[in-house]
Short mmCIF file of C-alpha atoms in Angstrom, two decimals:
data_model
loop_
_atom_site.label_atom_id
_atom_site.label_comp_id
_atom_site.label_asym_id
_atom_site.label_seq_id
_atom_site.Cartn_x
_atom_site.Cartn_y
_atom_site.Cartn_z
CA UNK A 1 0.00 0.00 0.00
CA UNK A 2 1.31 3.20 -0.66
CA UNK A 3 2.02 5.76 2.05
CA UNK A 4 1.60 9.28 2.13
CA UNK A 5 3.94 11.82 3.69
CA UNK A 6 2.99 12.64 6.92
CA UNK A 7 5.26 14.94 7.17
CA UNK A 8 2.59 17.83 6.69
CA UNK A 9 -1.09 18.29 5.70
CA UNK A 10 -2.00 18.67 2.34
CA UNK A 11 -4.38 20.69 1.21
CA UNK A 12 -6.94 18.24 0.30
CA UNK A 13 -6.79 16.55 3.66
CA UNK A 14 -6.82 20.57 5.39
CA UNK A 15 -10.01 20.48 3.01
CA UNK A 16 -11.43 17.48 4.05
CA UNK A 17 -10.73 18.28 7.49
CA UNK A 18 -11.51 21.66 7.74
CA UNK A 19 -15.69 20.47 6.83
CA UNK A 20 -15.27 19.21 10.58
CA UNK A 21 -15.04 22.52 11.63
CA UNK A 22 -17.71 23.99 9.83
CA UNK A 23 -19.94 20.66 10.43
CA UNK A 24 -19.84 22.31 14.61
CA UNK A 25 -19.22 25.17 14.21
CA UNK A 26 -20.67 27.33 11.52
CA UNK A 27 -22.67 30.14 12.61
CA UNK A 28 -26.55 29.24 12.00
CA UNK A 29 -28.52 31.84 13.12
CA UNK A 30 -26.10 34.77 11.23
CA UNK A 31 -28.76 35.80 9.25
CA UNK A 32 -30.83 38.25 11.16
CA UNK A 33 -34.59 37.89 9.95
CA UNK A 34 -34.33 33.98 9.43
CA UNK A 35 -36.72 31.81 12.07
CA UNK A 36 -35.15 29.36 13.90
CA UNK A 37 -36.52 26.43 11.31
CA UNK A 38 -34.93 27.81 8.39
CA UNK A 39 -32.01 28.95 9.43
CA UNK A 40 -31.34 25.27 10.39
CA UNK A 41 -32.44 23.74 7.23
CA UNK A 42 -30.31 26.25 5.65
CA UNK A 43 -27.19 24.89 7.34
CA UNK A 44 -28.04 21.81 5.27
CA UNK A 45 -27.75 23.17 2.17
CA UNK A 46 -24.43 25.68 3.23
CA UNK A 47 -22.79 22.42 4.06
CA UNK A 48 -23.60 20.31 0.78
CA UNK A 49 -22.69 23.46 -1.29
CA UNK A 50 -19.20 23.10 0.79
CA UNK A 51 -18.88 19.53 0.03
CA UNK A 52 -19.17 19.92 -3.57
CA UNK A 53 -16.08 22.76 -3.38
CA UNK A 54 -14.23 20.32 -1.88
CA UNK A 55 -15.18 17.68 -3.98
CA UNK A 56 -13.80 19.81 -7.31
CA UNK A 57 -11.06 21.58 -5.72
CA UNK A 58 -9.28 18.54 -4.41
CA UNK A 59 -10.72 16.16 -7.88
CA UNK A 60 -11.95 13.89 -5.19
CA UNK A 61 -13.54 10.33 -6.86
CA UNK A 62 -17.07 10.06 -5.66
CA UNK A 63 -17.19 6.33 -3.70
CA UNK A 64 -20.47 5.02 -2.21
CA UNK A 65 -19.97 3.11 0.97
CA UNK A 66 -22.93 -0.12 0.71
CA UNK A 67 -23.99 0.93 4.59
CA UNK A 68 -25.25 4.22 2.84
CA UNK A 69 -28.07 3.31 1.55
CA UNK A 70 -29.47 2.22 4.52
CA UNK A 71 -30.53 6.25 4.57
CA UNK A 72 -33.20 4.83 1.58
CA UNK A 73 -35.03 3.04 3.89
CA UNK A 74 -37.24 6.30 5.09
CA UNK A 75 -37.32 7.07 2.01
CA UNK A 76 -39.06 3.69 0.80
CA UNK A 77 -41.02 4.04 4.10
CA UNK A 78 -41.90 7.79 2.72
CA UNK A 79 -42.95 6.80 -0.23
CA UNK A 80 -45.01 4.44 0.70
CA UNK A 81 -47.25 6.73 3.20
CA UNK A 82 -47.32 9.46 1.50
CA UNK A 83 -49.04 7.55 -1.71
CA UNK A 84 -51.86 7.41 0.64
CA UNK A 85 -51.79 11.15 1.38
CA UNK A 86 -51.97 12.19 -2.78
CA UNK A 87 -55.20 14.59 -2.15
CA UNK A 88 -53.23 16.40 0.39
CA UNK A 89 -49.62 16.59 -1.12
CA UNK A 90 -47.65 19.31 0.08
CA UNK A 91 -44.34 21.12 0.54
CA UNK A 92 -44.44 19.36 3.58
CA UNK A 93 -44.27 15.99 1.56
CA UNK A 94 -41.73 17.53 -0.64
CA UNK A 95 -39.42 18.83 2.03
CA UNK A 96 -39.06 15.41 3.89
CA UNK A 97 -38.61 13.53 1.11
CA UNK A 98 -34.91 15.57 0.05
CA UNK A 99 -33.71 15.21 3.94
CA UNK A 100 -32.39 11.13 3.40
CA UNK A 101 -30.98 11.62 0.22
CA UNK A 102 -29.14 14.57 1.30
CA UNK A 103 -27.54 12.83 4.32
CA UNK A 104 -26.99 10.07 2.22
CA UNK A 105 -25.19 12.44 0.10
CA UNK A 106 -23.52 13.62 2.77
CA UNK A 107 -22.19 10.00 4.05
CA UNK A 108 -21.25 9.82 0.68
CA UNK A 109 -18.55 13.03 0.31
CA UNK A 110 -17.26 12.28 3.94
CA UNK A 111 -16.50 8.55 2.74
CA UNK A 112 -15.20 9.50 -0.70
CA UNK A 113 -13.12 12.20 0.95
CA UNK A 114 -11.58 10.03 3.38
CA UNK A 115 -10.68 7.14 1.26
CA UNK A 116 -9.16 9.35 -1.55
CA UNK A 117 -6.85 11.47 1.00
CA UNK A 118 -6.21 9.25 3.94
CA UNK A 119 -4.51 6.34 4.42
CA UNK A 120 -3.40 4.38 7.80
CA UNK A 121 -0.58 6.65 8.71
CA UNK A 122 -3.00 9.46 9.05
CA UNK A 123 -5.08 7.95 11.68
CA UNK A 124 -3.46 9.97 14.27
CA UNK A 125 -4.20 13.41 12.09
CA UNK A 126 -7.83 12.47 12.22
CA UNK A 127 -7.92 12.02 16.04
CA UNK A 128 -6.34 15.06 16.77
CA UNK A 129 -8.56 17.28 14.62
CA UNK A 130 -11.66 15.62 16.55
CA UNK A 131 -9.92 16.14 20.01
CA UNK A 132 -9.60 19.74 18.66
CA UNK A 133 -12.74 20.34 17.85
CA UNK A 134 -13.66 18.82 21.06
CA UNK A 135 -11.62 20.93 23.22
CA UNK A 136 -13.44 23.99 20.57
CA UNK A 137 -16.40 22.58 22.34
CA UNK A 138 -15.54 22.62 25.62
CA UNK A 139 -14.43 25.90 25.79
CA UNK A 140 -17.45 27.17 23.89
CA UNK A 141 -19.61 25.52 26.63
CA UNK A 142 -17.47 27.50 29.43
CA UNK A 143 -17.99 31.07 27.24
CA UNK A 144 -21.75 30.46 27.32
CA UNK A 145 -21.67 29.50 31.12
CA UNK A 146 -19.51 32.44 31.87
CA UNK A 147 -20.90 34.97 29.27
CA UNK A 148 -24.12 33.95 29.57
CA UNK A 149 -26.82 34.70 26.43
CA UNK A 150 -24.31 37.38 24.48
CA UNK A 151 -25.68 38.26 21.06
CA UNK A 152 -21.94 36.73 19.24
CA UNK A 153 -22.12 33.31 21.32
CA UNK A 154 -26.35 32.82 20.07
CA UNK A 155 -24.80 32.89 16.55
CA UNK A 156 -23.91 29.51 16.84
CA UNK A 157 -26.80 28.68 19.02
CA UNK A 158 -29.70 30.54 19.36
CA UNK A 159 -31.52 28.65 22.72
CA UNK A 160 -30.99 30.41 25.90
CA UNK A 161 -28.51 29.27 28.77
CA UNK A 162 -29.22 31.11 31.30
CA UNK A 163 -33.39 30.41 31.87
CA UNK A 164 -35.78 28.50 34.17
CA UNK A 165 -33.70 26.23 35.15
CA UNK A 166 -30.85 27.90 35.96
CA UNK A 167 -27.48 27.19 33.42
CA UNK A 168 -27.86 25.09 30.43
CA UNK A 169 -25.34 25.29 28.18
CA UNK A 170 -25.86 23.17 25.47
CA UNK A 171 -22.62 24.05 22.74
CA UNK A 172 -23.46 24.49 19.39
CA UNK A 173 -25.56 21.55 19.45
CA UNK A 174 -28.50 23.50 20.22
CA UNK A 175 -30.09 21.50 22.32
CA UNK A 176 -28.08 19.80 25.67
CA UNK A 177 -29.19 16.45 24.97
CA UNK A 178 -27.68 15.77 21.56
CA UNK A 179 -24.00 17.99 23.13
CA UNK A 180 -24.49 14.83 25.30
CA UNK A 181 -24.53 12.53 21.96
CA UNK A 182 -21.99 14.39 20.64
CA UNK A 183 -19.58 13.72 23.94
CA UNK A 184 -20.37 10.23 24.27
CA UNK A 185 -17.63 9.46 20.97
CA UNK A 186 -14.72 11.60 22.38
CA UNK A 187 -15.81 10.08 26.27
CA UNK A 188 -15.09 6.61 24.36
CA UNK A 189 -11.57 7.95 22.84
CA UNK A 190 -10.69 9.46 25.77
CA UNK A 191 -11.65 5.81 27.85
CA UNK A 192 -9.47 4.00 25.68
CA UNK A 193 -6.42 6.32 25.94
CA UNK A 194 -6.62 6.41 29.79
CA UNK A 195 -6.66 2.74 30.04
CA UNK A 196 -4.74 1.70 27.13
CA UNK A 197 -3.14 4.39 25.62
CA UNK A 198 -0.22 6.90 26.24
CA UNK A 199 -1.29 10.16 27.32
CA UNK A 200 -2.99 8.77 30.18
CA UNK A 201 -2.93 11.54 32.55
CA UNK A 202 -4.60 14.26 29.92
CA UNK A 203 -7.16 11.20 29.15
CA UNK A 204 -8.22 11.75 32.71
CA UNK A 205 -8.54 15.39 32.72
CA UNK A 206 -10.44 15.59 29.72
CA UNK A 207 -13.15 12.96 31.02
CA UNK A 208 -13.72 14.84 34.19
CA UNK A 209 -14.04 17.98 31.93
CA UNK A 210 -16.64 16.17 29.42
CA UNK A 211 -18.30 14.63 32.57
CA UNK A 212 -18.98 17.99 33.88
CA UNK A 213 -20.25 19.38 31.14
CA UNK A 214 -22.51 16.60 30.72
CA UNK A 215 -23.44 17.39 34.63
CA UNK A 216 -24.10 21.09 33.82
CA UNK A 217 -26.27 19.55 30.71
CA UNK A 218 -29.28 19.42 33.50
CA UNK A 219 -30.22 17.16 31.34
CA UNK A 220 -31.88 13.88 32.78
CA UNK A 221 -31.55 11.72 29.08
CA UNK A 222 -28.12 12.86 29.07
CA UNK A 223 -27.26 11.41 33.00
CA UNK A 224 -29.10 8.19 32.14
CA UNK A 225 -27.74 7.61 28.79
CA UNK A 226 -24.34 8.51 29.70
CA UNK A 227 -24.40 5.82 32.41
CA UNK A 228 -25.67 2.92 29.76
CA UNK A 229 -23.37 3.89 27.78
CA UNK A 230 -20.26 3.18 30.26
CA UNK A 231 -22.17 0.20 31.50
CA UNK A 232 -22.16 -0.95 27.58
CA UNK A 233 -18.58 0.16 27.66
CA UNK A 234 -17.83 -2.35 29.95
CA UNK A 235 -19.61 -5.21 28.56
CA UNK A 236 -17.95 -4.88 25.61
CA UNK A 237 -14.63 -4.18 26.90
CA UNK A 238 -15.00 -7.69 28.14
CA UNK A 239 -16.49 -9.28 24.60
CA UNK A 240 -13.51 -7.60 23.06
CA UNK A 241 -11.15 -9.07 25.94
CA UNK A 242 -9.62 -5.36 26.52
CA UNK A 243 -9.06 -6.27 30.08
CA UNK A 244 -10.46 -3.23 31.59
CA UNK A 245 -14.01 -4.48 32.40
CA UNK A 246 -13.59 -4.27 35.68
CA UNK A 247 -11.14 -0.91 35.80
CA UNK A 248 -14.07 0.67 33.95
CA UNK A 249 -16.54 -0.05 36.65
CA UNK A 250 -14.48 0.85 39.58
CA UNK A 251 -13.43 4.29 37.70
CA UNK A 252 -17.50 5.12 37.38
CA UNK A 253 -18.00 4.28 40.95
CA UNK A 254 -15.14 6.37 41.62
CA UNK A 255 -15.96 9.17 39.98
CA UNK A 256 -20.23 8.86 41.03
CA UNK A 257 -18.57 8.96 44.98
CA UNK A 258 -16.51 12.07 44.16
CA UNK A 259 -19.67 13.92 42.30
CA UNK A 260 -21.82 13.04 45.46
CA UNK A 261 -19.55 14.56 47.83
CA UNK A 262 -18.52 17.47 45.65
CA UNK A 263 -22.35 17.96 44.97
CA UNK A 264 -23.32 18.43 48.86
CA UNK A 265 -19.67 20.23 49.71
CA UNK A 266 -20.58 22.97 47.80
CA UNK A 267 -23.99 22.95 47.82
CA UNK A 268 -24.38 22.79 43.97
CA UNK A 269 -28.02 24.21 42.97
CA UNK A 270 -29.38 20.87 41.30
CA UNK A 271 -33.61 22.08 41.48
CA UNK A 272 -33.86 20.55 38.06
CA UNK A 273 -33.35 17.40 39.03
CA UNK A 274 -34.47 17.40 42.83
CA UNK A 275 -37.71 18.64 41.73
CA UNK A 276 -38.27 15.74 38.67
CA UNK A 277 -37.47 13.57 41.59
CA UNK A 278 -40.04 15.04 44.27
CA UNK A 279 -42.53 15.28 41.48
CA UNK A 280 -41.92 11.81 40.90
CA UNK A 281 -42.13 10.47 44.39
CA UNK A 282 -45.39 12.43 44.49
CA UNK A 283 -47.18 10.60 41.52
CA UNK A 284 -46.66 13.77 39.71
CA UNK A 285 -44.58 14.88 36.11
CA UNK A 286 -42.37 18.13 35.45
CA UNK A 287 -42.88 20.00 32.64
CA UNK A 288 -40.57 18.34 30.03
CA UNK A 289 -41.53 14.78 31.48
CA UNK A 290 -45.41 15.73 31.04
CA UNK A 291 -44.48 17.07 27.47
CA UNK A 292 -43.24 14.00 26.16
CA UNK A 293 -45.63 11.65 28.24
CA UNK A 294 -48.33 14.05 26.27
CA UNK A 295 -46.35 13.34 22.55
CA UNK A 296 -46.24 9.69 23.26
CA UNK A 297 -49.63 9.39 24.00
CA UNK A 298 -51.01 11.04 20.95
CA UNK A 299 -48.62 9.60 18.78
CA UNK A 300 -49.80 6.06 19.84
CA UNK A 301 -53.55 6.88 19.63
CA UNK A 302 -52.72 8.39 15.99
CA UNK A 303 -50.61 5.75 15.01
CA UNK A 304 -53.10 3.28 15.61
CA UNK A 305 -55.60 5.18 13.99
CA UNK A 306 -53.48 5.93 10.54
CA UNK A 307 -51.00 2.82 11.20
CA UNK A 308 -50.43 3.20 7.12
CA UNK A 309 -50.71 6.51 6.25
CA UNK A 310 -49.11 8.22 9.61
CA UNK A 311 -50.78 11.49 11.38
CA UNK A 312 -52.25 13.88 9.55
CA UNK A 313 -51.52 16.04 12.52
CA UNK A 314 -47.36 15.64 11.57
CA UNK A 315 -48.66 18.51 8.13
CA UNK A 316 -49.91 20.88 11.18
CA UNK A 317 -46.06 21.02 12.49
CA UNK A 318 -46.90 18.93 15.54
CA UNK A 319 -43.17 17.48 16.87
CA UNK A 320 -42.96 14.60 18.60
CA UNK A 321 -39.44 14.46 20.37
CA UNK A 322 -38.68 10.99 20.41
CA UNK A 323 -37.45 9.92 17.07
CA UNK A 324 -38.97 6.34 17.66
CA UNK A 325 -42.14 7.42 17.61
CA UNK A 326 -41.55 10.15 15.29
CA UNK A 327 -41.71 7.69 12.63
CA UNK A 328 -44.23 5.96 13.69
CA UNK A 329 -46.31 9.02 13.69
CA UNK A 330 -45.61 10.39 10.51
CA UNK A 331 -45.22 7.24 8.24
CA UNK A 332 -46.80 4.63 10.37
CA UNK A 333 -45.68 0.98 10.56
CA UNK A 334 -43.80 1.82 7.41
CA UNK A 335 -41.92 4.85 9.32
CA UNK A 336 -41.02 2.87 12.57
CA UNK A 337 -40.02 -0.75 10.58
CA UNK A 338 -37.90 2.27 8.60
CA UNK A 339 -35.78 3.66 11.20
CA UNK A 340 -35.43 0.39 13.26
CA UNK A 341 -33.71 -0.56 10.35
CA UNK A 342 -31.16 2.20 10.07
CA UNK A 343 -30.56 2.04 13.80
CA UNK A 344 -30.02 -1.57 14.10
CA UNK A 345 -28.02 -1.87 10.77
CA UNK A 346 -25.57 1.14 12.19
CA UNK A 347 -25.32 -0.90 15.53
CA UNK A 348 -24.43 -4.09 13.92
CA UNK A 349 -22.32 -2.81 10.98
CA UNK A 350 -20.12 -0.39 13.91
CA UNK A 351 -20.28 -3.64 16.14
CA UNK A 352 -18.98 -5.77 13.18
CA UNK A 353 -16.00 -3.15 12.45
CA UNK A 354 -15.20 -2.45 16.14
CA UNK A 355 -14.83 -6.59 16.50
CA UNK A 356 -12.29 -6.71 13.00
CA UNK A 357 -10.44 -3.61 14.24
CA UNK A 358 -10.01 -5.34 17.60
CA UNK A 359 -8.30 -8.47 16.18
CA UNK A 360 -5.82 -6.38 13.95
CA UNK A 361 -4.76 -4.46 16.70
CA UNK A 362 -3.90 -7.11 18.78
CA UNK A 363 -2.12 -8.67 15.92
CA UNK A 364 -0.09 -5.46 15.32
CA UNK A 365 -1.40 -4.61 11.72
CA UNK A 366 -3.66 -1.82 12.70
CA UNK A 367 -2.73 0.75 14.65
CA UNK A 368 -3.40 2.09 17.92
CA UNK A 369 -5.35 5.01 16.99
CA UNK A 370 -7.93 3.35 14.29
CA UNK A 371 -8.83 0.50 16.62
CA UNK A 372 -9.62 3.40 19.22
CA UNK A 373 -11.73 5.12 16.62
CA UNK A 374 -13.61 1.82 15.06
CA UNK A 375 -14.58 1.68 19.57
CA UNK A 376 -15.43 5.07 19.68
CA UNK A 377 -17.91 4.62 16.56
CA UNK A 378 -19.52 1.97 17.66
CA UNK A 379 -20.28 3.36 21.29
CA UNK A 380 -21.41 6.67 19.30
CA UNK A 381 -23.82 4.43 17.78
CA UNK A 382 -25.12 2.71 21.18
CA UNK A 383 -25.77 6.37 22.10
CA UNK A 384 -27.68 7.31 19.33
CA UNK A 385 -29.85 4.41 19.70
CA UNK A 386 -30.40 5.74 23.52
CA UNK A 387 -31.28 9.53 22.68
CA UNK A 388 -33.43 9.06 19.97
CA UNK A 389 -35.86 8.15 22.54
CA UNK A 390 -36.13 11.93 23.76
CA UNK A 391 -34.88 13.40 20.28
CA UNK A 392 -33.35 12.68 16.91
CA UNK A 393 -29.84 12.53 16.94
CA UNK A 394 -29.72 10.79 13.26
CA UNK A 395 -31.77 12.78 11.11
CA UNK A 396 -32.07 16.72 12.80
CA UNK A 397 -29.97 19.78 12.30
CA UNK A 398 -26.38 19.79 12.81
CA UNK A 399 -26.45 16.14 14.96
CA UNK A 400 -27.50 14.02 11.37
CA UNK A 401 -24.08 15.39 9.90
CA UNK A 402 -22.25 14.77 13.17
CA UNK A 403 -24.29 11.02 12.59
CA UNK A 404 -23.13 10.93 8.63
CA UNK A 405 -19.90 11.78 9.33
CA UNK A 406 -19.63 8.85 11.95
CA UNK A 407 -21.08 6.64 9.66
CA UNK A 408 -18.47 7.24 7.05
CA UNK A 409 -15.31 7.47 9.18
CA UNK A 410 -16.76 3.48 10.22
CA UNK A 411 -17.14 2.62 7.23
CA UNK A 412 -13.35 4.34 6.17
CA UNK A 413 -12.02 2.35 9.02
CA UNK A 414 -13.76 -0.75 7.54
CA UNK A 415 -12.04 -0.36 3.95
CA UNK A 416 -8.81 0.39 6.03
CA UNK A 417 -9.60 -3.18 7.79
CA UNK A 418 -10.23 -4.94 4.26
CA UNK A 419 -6.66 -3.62 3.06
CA UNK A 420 -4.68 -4.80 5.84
CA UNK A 421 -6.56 -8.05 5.87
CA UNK A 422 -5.41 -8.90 2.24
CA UNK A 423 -2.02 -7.77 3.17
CA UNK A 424 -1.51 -9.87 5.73
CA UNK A 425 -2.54 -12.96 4.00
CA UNK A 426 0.65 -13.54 1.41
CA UNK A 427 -0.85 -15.79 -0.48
CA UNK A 428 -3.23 -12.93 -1.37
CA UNK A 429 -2.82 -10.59 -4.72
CA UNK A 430 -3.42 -7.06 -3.46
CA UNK A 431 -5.30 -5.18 -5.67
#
């Protein structure tokens, strides 16, 4: 295989890269006059019109990875509902129906990009441009916590910190739950360094830092999820025979001790969740529980009422934050059969990869930092599965690129994997 200097960046890879950047970080709301909506679907088309720059000023060859087209499922399910909707065909219809193909356009430039202007060497380039854009991220967080809600800072992110409940700073994720999401890949990085890795002591003080800003979320999806999560971190830490099942564990009950004590040493304000818990107790909801109790009743009743057709309610704007049910509401059986099928394809094909990058490693013919990407991936995955029961991590705003570009750095890794494969079997013509 031939290797490219990695010496310095070129300028297709500082191209490729740089769409990272923009991907978190470009300003959404810098249009004054735009509504929230638009401005977001917007950032859609910004990016693609970025990605085909790219695409011509590096000559990139356009490569479809097979797992893309897993994004054509919705579509299908689409399709199908909305031929029983023809009287009432709207933009509505119209504007749904572009949203898969463009992410699986999207899944298709990040692959293409990545397979033209990376090879194995550069494994450790890509990792450090995501730790950089997660350290962008945690010190954007800290601005909004410390600035508060400053006209420059609502650029990026045009929801409130400083409200009801006290601070919630969400990034430029918009909302706290998917900055959560977003976390949970560099929390699985940063696991892997600390116990296996090097740089073992700055592994630790980035985890306490994406910890806390998970903590200062307030948000209750994002404390449960985040606790599956390294629960499903251990479990497969032992499938994978990593040998830090149990170093896992005792770090999270650790850590849980230290946030206990820390909480009632300084008396940390936490009303958001004491009161969700005294409402609770009481037989009783708070308000963003008794929102989405409310959605997932009505989007049961509907979706057994229009099981093949899906609400006629979803044309009058009416959201449903649970991407589960989502479907279900708006294309029926069709809708939910739909994005089961992305979600469990994604966990099996990341699971599949993470398992063959595993085995390389410890054979020494994959390095150290693609086998801690192809983990990272997959646990990015497992979270996504876990939010999109209180959002939609895969297919909203700026967290279905950060999902599309996950998607194609597994499947990258997973072409990397079928190259070294063949060239460790001699016997093998590579081609």
């Amino acid at each position: 295989m031939q290797q490219k200097s990695n010496s310095a960046i070129s300028t297709a890879q500082w191209l490729t890269l740089s769409t990272l950047f923009i991907l978190c970080y470009w300003p959404t709301y810098i249009v004054p006059g735009l509504d929230e909506h638009t401005a977001q679907k917007t950032f859609f088309f910004v990016m693609l019109g970025y990605f085909l720059i790219v695409t011509f000023a590096t000559r990139t060859t356009i490569k479809v990875p097979n797992v893309a087209y897993i994004y054509f499922f919705p579509l299908i399910a689409m399709l199908i509902t909305f031929s029983f909707n023809v009287p009432s065909f709207s933009f509505f219809h119209v504007s749904v129906l572009i949203k898969p193909f463009l992410l699986f356009l999207f899944v298709v430039f990040f692959y293409s990009f990545l397979t033209a202007h990376f090879d194995l060497t550069d494994s450790a380039r890509i990792k450090s441009t995501l730790l950089i854009i997660f350290l962008m991220q945690l010190a954007f967080i800290a601005l909004q916590i410390i600035l508060g809600d400053i006209a420059v800072l609502m650029l990026f992110n045009s929801k409130e910190v400083y409200e009801g409940f006290g601070v919630r700073a969400p990034g430029t994720f918009d909302w706290v739950y998917i900055t959560c999401y977003f976390l949970s890949f560099f929390l699985a990085i940063l696991i892997i360094e600390f116990f296996l890795g090097k740089s073992r002591f700055s592994a630790f003080i980035l985890i306490i830092f994406a910890l806390l800003a998970i903590f200062l979320s307030q948000s209750k999806t994002g404390y449960l999820a985040t606790v599956l999560i390294l629960l499903y971190f251990t479990f497969l830490s032992a499938i994978l025979r990593l040998g830090i099942a149990n170093k896992i564990l005792f770090s999270m009950a650790a850590l849980l001790s230290l946030l206990v004590f820390l909480v009632l040493y300084f008396e940390v304000n936490l009303d958001y969740v004491t009161r969700f818990i005294e409402l609770s107790l009481e037989g009783k909801l708070d308000g963003s529980t008794s929102t989405r109790t409310n959605q997932t009743i009505i989007a049961l009743t509907e979706s057994l009422k229009y099981w093949y057709k899906g609400s006629p309610l979803a044309l009058e704007g009416f959201i449903i934050e649970n991407s589960y049910l989502d479907y279900l509401f708006r294309y029926g059986m069709f809708g939910l059969i739909a994005f089961l099928s992305v979600i469990i394809t994604f966990y099996w094909y990341s699971l599949a990869v993470c398992i063959n990058a595993t085995k390389l490693y410890r054979n020494g013919l994959l390095n150290f930092q693609t086998f801690q990407l192809s983990i990272a991936c997959h646990i990015a995955f497992v979270a996504a599965s876990l939010y999109s029961f209180t959002g939609t991590p895969i297919d909203a705003y700026r967290s279905a690129l950060w999902s599309c570009f996950l998607i194609s750095l597994t499947s990258y890794i997973n072409t990397l994997i079928k190259k070294q494969s063949k060239l460790s079997k001699p016997n093998v013509a590579y081609q």
